[in-house]
Short mmCIF file of C-alpha atoms and ligand atoms in Angstrom, two decimals:
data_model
loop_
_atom_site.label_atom_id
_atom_site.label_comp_id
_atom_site.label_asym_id
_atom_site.label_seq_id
_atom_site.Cartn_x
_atom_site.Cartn_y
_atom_site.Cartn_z
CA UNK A 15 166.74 122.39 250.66
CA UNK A 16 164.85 119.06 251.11
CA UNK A 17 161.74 119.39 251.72
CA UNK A 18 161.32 115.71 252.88
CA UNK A 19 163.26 113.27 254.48
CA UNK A 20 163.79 109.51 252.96
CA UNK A 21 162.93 107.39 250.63
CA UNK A 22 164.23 109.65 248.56
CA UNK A 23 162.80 109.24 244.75
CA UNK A 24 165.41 107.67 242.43
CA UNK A 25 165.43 108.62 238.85
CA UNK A 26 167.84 106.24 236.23
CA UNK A 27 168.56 106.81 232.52
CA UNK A 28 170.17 104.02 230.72
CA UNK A 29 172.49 104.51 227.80
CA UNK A 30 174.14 101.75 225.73
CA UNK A 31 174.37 98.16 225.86
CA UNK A 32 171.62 95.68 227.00
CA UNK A 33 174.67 94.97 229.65
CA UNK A 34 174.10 98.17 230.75
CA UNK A 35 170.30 97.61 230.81
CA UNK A 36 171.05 95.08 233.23
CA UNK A 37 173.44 96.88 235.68
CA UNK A 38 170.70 99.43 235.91
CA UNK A 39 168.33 96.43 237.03
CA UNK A 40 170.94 95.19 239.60
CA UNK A 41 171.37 99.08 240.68
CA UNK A 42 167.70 99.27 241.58
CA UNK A 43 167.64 96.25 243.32
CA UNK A 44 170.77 97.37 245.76
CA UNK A 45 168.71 100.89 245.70
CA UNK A 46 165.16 99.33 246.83
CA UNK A 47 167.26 97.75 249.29
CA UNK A 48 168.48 100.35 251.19
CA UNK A 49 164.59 102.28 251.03
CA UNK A 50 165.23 103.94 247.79
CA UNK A 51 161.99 104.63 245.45
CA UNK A 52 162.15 105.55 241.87
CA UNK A 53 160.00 107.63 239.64
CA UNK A 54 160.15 107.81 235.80
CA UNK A 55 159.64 111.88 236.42
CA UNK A 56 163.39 113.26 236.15
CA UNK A 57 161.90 116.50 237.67
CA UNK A 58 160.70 114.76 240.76
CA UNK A 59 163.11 112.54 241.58
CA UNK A 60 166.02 113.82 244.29
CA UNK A 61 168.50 111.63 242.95
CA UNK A 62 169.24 111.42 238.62
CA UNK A 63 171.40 108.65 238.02
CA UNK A 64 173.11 108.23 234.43
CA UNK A 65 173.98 104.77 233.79
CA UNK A 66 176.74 105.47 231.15
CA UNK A 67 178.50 103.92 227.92
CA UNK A 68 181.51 104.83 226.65
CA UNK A 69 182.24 102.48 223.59
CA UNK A 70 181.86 105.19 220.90
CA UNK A 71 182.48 109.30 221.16
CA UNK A 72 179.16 109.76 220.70
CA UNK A 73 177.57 107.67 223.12
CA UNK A 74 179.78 110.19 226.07
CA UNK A 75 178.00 112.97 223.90
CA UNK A 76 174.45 112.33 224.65
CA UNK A 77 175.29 112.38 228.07
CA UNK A 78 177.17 115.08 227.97
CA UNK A 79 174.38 116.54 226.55
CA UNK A 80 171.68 115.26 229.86
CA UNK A 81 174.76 116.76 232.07
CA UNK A 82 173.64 120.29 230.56
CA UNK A 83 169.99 119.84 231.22
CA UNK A 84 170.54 118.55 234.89
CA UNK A 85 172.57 121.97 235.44
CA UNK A 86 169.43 124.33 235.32
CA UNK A 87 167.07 121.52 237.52
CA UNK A 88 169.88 121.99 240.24
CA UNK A 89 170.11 125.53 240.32
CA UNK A 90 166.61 125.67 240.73
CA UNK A 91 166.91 122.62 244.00
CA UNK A 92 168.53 120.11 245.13
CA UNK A 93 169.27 117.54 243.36
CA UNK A 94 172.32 114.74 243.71
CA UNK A 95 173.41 113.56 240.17
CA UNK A 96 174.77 110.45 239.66
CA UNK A 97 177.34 109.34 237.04
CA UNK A 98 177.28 105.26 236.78
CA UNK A 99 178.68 102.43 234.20
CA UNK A 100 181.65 102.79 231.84
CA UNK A 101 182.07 106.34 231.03
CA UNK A 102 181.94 107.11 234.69
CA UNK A 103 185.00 104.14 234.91
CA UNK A 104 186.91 105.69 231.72
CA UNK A 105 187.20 109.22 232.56
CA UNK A 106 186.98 108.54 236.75
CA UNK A 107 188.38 111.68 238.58
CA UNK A 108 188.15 114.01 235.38
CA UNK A 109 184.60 113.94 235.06
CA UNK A 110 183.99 115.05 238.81
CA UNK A 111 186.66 118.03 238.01
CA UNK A 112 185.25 119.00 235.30
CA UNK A 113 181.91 118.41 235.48
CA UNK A 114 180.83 120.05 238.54
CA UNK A 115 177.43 119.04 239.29
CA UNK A 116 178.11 115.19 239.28
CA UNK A 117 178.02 114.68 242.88
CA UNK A 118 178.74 110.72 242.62
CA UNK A 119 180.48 108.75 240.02
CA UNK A 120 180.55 104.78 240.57
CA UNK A 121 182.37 102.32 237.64
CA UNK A 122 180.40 98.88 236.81
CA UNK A 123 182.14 97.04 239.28
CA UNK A 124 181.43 99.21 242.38
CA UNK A 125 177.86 99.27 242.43
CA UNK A 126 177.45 98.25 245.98
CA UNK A 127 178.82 101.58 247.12
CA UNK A 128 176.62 103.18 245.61
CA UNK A 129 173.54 103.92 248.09
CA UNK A 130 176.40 104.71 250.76
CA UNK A 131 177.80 107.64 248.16
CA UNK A 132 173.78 108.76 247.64
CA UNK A 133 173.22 109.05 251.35
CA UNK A 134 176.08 110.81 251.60
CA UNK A 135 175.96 113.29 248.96
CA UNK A 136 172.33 113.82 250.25
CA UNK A 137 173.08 114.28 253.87
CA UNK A 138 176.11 116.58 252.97
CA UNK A 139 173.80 118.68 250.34
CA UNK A 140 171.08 119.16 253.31
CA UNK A 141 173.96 120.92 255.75
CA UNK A 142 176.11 122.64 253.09
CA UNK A 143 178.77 121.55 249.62
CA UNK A 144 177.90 118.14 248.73
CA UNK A 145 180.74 115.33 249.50
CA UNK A 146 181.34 114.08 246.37
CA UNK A 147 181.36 110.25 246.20
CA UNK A 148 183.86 108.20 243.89
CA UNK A 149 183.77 104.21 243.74
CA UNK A 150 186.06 103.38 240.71
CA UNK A 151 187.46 99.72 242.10
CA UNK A 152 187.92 97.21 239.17
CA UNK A 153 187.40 93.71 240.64
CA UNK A 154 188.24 90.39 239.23
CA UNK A 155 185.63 88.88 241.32
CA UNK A 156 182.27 90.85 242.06
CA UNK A 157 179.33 89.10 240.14
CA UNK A 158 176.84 90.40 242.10
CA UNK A 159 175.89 86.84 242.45
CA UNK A 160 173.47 87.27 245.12
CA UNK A 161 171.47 90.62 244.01
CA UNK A 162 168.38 89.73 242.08
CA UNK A 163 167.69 92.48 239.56
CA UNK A 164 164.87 94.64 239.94
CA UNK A 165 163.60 94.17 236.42
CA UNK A 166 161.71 96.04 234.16
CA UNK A 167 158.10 94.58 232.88
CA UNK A 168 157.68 92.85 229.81
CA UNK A 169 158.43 89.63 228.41
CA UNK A 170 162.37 89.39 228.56
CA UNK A 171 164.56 89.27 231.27
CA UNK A 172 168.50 89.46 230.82
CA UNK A 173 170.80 87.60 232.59
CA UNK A 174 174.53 88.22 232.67
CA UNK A 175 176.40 85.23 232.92
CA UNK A 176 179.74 86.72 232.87
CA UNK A 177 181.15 90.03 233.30
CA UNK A 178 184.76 92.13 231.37
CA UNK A 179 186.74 91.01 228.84
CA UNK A 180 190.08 90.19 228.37
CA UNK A 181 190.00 90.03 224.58
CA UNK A 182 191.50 93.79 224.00
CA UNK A 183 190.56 94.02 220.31
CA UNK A 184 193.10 97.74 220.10
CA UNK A 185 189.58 99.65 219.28
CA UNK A 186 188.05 98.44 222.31
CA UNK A 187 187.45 100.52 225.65
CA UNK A 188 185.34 97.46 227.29
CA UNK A 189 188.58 95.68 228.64
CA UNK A 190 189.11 99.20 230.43
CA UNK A 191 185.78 99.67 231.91
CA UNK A 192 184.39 96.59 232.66
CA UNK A 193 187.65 94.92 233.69
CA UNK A 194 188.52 91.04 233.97
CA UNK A 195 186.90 88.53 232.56
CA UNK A 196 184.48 86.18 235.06
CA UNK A 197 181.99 83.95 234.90
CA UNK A 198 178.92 83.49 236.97
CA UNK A 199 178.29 80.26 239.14
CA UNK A 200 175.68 78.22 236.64
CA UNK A 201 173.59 77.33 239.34
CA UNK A 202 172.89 80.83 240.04
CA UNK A 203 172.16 81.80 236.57
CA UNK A 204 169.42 78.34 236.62
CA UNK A 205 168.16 79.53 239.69
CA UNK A 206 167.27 83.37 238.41
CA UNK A 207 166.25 81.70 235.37
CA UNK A 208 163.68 79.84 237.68
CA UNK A 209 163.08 82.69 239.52
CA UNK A 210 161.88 84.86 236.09
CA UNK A 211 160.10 81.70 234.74
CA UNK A 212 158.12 81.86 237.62
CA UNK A 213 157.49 85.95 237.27
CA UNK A 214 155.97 85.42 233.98
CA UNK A 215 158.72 86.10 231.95
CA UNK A 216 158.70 83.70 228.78
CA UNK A 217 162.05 84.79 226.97
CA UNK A 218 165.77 85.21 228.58
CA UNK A 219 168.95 86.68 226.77
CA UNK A 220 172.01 85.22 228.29
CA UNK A 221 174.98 88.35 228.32
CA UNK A 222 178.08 88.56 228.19
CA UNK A 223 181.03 90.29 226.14
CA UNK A 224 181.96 86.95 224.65
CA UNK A 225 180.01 84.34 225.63
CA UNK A 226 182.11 81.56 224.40
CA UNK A 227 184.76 82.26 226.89
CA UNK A 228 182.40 81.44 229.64
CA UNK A 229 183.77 78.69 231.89
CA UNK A 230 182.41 77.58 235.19
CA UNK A 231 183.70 74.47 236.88
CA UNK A 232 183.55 72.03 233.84
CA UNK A 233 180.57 73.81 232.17
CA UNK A 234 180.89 75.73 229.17
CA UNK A 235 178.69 78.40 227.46
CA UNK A 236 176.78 75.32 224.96
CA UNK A 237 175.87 73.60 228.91
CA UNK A 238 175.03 76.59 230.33
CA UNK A 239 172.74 77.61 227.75
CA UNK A 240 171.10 74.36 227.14
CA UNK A 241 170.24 74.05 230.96
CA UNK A 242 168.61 77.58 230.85
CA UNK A 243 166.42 76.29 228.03
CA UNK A 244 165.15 73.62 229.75
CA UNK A 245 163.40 76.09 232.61
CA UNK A 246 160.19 75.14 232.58
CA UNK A 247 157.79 77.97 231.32
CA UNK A 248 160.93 79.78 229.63
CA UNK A 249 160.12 79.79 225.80
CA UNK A 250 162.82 81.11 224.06
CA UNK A 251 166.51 81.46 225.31
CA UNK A 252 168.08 84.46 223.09
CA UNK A 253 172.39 85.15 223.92
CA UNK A 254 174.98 87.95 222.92
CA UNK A 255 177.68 87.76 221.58
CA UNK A 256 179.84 85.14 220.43
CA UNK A 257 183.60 85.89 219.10
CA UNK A 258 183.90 84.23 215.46
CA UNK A 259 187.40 82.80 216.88
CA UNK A 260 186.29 80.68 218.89
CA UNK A 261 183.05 79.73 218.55
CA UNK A 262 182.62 75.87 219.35
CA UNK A 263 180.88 73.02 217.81
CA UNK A 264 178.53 72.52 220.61
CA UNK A 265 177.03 75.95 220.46
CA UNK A 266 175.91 75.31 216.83
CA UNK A 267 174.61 72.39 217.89
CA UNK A 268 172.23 74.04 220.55
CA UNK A 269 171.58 76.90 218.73
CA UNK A 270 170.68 74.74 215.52
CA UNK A 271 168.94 71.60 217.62
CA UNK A 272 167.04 73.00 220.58
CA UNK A 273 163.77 74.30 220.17
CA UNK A 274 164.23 76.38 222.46
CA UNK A 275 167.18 78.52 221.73
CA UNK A 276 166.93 81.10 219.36
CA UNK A 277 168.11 80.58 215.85
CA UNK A 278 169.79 83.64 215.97
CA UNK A 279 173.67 84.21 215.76
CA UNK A 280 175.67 87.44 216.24
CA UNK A 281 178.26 87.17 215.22
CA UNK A 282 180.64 90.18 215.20
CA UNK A 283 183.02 90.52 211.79
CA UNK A 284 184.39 94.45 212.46
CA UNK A 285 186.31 94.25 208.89
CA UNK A 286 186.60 91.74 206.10
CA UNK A 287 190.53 92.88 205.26
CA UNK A 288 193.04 90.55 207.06
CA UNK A 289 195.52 93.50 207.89
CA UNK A 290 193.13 95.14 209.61
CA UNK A 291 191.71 92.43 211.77
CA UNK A 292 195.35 91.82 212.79
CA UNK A 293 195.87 95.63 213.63
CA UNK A 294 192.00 95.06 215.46
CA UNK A 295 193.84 91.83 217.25
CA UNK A 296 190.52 90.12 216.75
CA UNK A 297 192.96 86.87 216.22
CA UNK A 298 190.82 85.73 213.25
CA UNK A 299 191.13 86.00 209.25
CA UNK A 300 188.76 86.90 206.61
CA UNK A 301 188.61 83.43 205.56
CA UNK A 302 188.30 81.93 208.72
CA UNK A 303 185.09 83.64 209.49
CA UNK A 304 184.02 82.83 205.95
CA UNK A 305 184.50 79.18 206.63
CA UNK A 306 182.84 79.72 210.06
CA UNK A 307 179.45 81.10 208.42
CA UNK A 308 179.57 78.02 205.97
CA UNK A 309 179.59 75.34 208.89
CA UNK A 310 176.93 77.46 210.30
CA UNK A 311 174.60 77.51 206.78
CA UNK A 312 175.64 74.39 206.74
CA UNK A 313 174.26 73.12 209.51
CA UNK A 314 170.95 74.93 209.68
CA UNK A 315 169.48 77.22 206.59
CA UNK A 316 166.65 78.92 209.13
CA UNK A 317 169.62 80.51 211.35
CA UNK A 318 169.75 84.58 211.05
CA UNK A 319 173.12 86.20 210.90
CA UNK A 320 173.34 89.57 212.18
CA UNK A 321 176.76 91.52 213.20
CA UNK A 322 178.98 94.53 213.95
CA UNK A 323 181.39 96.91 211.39
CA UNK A 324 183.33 98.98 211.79
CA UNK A 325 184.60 101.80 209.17
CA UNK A 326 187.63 103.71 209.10
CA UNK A 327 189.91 102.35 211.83
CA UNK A 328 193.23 103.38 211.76
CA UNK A 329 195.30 103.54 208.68
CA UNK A 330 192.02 101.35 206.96
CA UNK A 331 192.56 102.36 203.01
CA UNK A 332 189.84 102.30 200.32
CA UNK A 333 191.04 98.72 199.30
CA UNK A 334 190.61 97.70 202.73
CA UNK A 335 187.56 98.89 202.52
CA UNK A 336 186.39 97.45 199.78
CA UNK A 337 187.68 93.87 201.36
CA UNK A 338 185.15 94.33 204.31
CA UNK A 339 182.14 95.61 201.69
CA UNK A 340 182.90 92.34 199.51
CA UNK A 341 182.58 90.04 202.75
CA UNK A 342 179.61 91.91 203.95
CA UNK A 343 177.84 91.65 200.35
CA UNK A 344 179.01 87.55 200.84
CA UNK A 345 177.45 86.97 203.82
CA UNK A 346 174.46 88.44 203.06
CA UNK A 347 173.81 89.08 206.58
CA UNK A 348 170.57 89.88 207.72
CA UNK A 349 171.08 93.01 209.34
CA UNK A 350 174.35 94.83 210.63
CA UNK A 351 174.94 97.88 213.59
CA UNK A 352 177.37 99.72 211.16
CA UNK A 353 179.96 102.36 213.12
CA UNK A 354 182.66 105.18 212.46
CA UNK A 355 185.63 103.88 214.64
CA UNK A 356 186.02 106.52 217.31
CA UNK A 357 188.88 106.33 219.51
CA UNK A 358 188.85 106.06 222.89
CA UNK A 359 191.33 106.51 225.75
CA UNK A 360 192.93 103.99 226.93
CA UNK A 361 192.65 101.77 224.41
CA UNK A 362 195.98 100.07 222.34
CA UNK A 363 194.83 101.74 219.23
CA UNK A 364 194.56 105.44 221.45
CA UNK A 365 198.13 104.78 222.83
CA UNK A 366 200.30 102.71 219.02
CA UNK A 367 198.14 103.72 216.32
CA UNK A 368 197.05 107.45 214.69
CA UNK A 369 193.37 107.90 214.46
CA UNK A 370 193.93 109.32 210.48
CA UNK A 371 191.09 108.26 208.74
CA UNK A 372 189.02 111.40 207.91
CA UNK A 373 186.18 111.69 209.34
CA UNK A 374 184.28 112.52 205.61
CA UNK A 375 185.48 108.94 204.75
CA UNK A 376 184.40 106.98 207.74
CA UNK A 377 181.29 108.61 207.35
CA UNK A 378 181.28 108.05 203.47
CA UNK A 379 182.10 104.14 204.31
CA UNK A 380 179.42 104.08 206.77
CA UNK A 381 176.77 105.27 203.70
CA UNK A 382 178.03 102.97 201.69
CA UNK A 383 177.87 99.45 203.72
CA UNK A 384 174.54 100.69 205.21
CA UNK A 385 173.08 100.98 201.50
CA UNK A 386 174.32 97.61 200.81
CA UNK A 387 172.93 96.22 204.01
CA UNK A 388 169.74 98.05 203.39
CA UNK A 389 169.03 96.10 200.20
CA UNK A 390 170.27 92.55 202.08
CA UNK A 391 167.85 93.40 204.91
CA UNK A 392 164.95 94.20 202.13
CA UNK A 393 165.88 91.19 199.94
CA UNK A 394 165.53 88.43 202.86
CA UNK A 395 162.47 89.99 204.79
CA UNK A 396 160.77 90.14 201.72
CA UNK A 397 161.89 86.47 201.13
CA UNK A 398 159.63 85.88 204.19
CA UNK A 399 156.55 86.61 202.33
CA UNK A 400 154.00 84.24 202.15
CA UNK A 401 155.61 82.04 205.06
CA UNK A 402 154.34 81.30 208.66
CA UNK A 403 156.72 82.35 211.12
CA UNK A 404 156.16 81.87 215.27
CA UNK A 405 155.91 85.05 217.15
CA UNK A 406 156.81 85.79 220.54
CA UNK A 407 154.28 88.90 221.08
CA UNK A 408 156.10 91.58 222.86
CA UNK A 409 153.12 94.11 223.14
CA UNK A 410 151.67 97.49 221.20
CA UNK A 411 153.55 98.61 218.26
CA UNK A 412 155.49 101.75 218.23
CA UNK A 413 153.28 102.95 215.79
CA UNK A 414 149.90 102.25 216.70
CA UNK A 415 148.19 100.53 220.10
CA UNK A 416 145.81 98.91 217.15
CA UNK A 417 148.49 96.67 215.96
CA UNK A 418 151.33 93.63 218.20
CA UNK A 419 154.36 93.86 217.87
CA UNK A 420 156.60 90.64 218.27
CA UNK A 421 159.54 89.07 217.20
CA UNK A 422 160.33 85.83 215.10
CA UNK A 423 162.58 83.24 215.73
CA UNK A 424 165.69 84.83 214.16
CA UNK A 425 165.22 88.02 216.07
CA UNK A 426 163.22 90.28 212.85
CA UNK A 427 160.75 92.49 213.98
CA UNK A 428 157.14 91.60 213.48
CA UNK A 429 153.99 93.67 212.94
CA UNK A 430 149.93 92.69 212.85
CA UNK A 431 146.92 94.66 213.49
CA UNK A 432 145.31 93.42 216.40
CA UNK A 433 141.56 93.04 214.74
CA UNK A 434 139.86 90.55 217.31
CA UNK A 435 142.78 88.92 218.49
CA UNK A 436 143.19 87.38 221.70
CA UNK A 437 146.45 86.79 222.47
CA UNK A 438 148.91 88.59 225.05
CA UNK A 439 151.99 89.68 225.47
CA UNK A 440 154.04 86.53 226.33
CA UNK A 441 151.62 84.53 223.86
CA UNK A 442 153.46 82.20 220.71
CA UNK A 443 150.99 82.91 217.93
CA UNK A 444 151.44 82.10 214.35
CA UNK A 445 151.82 84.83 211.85
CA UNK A 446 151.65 84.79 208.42
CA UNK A 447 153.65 87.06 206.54
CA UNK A 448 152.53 89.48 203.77
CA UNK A 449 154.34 92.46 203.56
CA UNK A 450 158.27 93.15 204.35
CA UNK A 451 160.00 96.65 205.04
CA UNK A 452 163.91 96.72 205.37
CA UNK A 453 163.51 96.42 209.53
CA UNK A 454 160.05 94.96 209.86
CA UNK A 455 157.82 91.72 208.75
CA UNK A 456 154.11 93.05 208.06
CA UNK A 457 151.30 90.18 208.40
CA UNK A 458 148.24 88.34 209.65
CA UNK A 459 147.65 85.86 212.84
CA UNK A 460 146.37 82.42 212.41
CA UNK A 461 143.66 81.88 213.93
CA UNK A 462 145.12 80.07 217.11
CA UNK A 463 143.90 76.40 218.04
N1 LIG B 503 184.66 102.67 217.60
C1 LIG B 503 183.61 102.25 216.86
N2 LIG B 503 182.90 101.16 217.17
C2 LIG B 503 183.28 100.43 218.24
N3 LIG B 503 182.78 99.30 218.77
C3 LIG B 503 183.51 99.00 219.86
N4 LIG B 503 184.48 99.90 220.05
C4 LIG B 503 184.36 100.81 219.04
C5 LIG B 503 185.07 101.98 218.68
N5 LIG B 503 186.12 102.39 219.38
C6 LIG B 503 181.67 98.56 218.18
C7 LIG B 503 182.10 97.16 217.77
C8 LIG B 503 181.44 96.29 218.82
C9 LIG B 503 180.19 97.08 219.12
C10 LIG B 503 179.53 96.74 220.40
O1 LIG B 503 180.63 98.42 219.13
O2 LIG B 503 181.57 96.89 216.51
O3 LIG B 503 181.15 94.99 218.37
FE1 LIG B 504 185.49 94.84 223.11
FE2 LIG B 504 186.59 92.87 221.67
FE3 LIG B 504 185.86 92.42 224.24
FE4 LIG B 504 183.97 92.77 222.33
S1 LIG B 504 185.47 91.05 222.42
S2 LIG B 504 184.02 93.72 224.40
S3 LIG B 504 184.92 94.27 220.98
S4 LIG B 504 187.48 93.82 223.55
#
């Protein structure tokens, strides 16, 4: 049993997306509303709450995986376990059914309800079989507008400014779980960019599954994202992601003229074969993207290209292949998230296309681009050495408390032993670079002015 009455102590793990990094901000704020605390302890807490993702097979695994653990904590007490976000929206009554010690399950668009299904479950659990508590509504409206996030510490805060997507690329189980697409009110988004300015936060990433759809009475995504940068005390706007088939003029333009926004793009490609995008429906061709990344080059030589592949989708052949390896070794991007396409349910590839790409050869194809990327990555960091690049210092390293770590402009990864240095976390120092690794710039602070 209980052995106290509320607040009850709130436990959250977070899995996938830096979306989903900011639900489980918004779902602390409703929480700490309604008298909930939290505790970073998983065996204190009364409540564990999985915030879920469900874009790849492996991403349900790992929590699949923290499902198992939870079982022993709740024979030993009580304990209400929480399934949130997309996986909980995908697989809805199943998981309860099978899955018998998730007492609540609540999709991305029902957050709201969820301290009503926690009280619930808890009050239940204290007399006898927990109620189970399902919220699974998709809405074409809820924002959550008015809920400012609880957000974690450090020098970035995210900001949503839209939510779903109704671009249905067939591999794609977003559409599914995260609904329609809808944008937030601009104002709103100025306002909470005001709001972190004045917390102490020096760096926001704008959010949404494709931010060039975002439309708000006459404003666009190029608008919105110039007004953000002009917060006072913001210094760096960062945003994620653009589609390549769309991506307008005025974006480039921001991204390549204020000093504020990152000169960072990106900029998702999937595969470099045309029959395959078309089967993908991302509604763009191998050349058009090419053409896309010249205007960009074009326009500014400092701007870093990252993106997203994926190997192996249905019916992809070794030629096919070889089309995306070609455009990836073109680009020279400067680093890529690589990925085996995993079906999921729902999805138009699940319910027109077979899933017959072995899984030897996805993985094989995975090897392959991320050996080729490896090399890009190498080549260009190590193109940075001997230049000064501006760092936005983020805190320790994940190595060693003796050295920052930071980030440059362009979103690389930047390391410097700390020696006498004064600066902070939230502090724009120059660094100059010595030493590259495929992920990291190595190198030494200026001595600041
Ligand atoms: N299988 C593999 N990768 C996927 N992604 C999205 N859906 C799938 C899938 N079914 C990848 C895409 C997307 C990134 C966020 O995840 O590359 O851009
Ligand atoms: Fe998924 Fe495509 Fe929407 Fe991205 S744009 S979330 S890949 S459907």
């Amino acid at each position: 049993m209980y052995e106290k009455r509320a607040p009850y102590q709130v436990h959250i793990e977070t899995f996938g997306c830096q979306m989903n990094e900011y639900d489980t901000e918004l779902v602390r704020a409703l929480l700490k509303a309604r008298g909930f605390t939290f505790t970073d302890d998983r065996e204190r807490a009364d409540v564990v709450l999985m915030n879920t993702c469900a874009i790849r097979e492996h991403a349900h695994n790992k929590v699949y995986g923290h499902l198992a653990d939870l079982k022993t904590l709740k024979r030993q007490r009580n304990l209400v376990v929480g399934v949130l976000g997309c996986m909980a929206q995908n697989l809805k009554q199943d998981l309860i059914d099978h899955e018998s010690i998730v007492d609540v399950l609540v999709g991305p668009d029902s957050y709201r309800r969820l301290p009503d299904l926690i009280v619930q479950a808890i009050e239940s659990q204290e007399k006898g079989p927990t109620r189970k508590g399902l919220a699974v509504d998709l809405s074409e409206y809820e924002t959550y507008e008015d809920i400012l996030p609880e957000r974690a510490e450090g020098i970035n805060a995210w900001i949503a400014v839209m939510r779903g997507c109704d671009n249905f690329c067939t591999f794609c189980v977003v559409p599914y779980t995260r609904g329609r697409e809808r944008s937030r009110d601009p104002q709103g988004i100025v306002r909470e960019t005001q709001h972190v300015a004045s917390q102490g936060y020096k760096q926001v990433t704008l959010l949404g599954q494709n931010v060039n759809s975002y439309r708000y009475d006459g404003w666009d995504f190029s608008r919105l994202i110039t007004a953000v940068a002009e917060v006072p005390g913001i210094e760096r706007v960062r945003f994620t992601s653009p589609h390549p088939k769309d991506f307008p003029p005025s974006l480039l333009d921001a991204v390549a003229g204020h000093p504020k926004i990152c000169k960072h793009i990106h900029l998702p490609l999937q595969a470099g074969n045309d029959r395959i995008l078309q089967l993908m429906n991302r509604t763009y061709t191998r050349n058009e993207y090419l053409a896309l990344v010249e205007k960009i080059r074009r326009r500014s030589s400092d701007i870093t290209l990252t993106t997203d592949l994926i190997c192996g989708f249905s019916t992809e052949s070794e030629e096919e292949f070889l089309d995306t390896y070609e455009i990836v070794r073109e680009v020279g991007y400067h680093a890529a998230f690589i990925f085996k396409y995993s079906e999921r349910k729902h999805t138009i590839a699940a319910r027109k296309y077979l899933d017959d790409v072995p899984d030897k050869i996805k993985a094989d194809r995975v090897t392959r681009l991320v050996d080729l990327q490896k090399g890009t990555s190498l080549k260009k960091n190590r193109g940075m050495v001997g230049r000064t690049v501006q760092v936005l210092v983020e805190g320790d390293a994940k190595k060693s408390s003796a050295q920052w770590m930071g980030r440059s402009d362009g979103n690389i990864t930047v390391v410097w032993e700390k020696g006498g240095s004064t600066v902070r976390p939230g502090d724009l120092v120059g660094v100059r670079i010595t030493d590259a690794s495929v992920t990291t710039l190595f190198g030494k602070e200026l001595a600041s002015r």
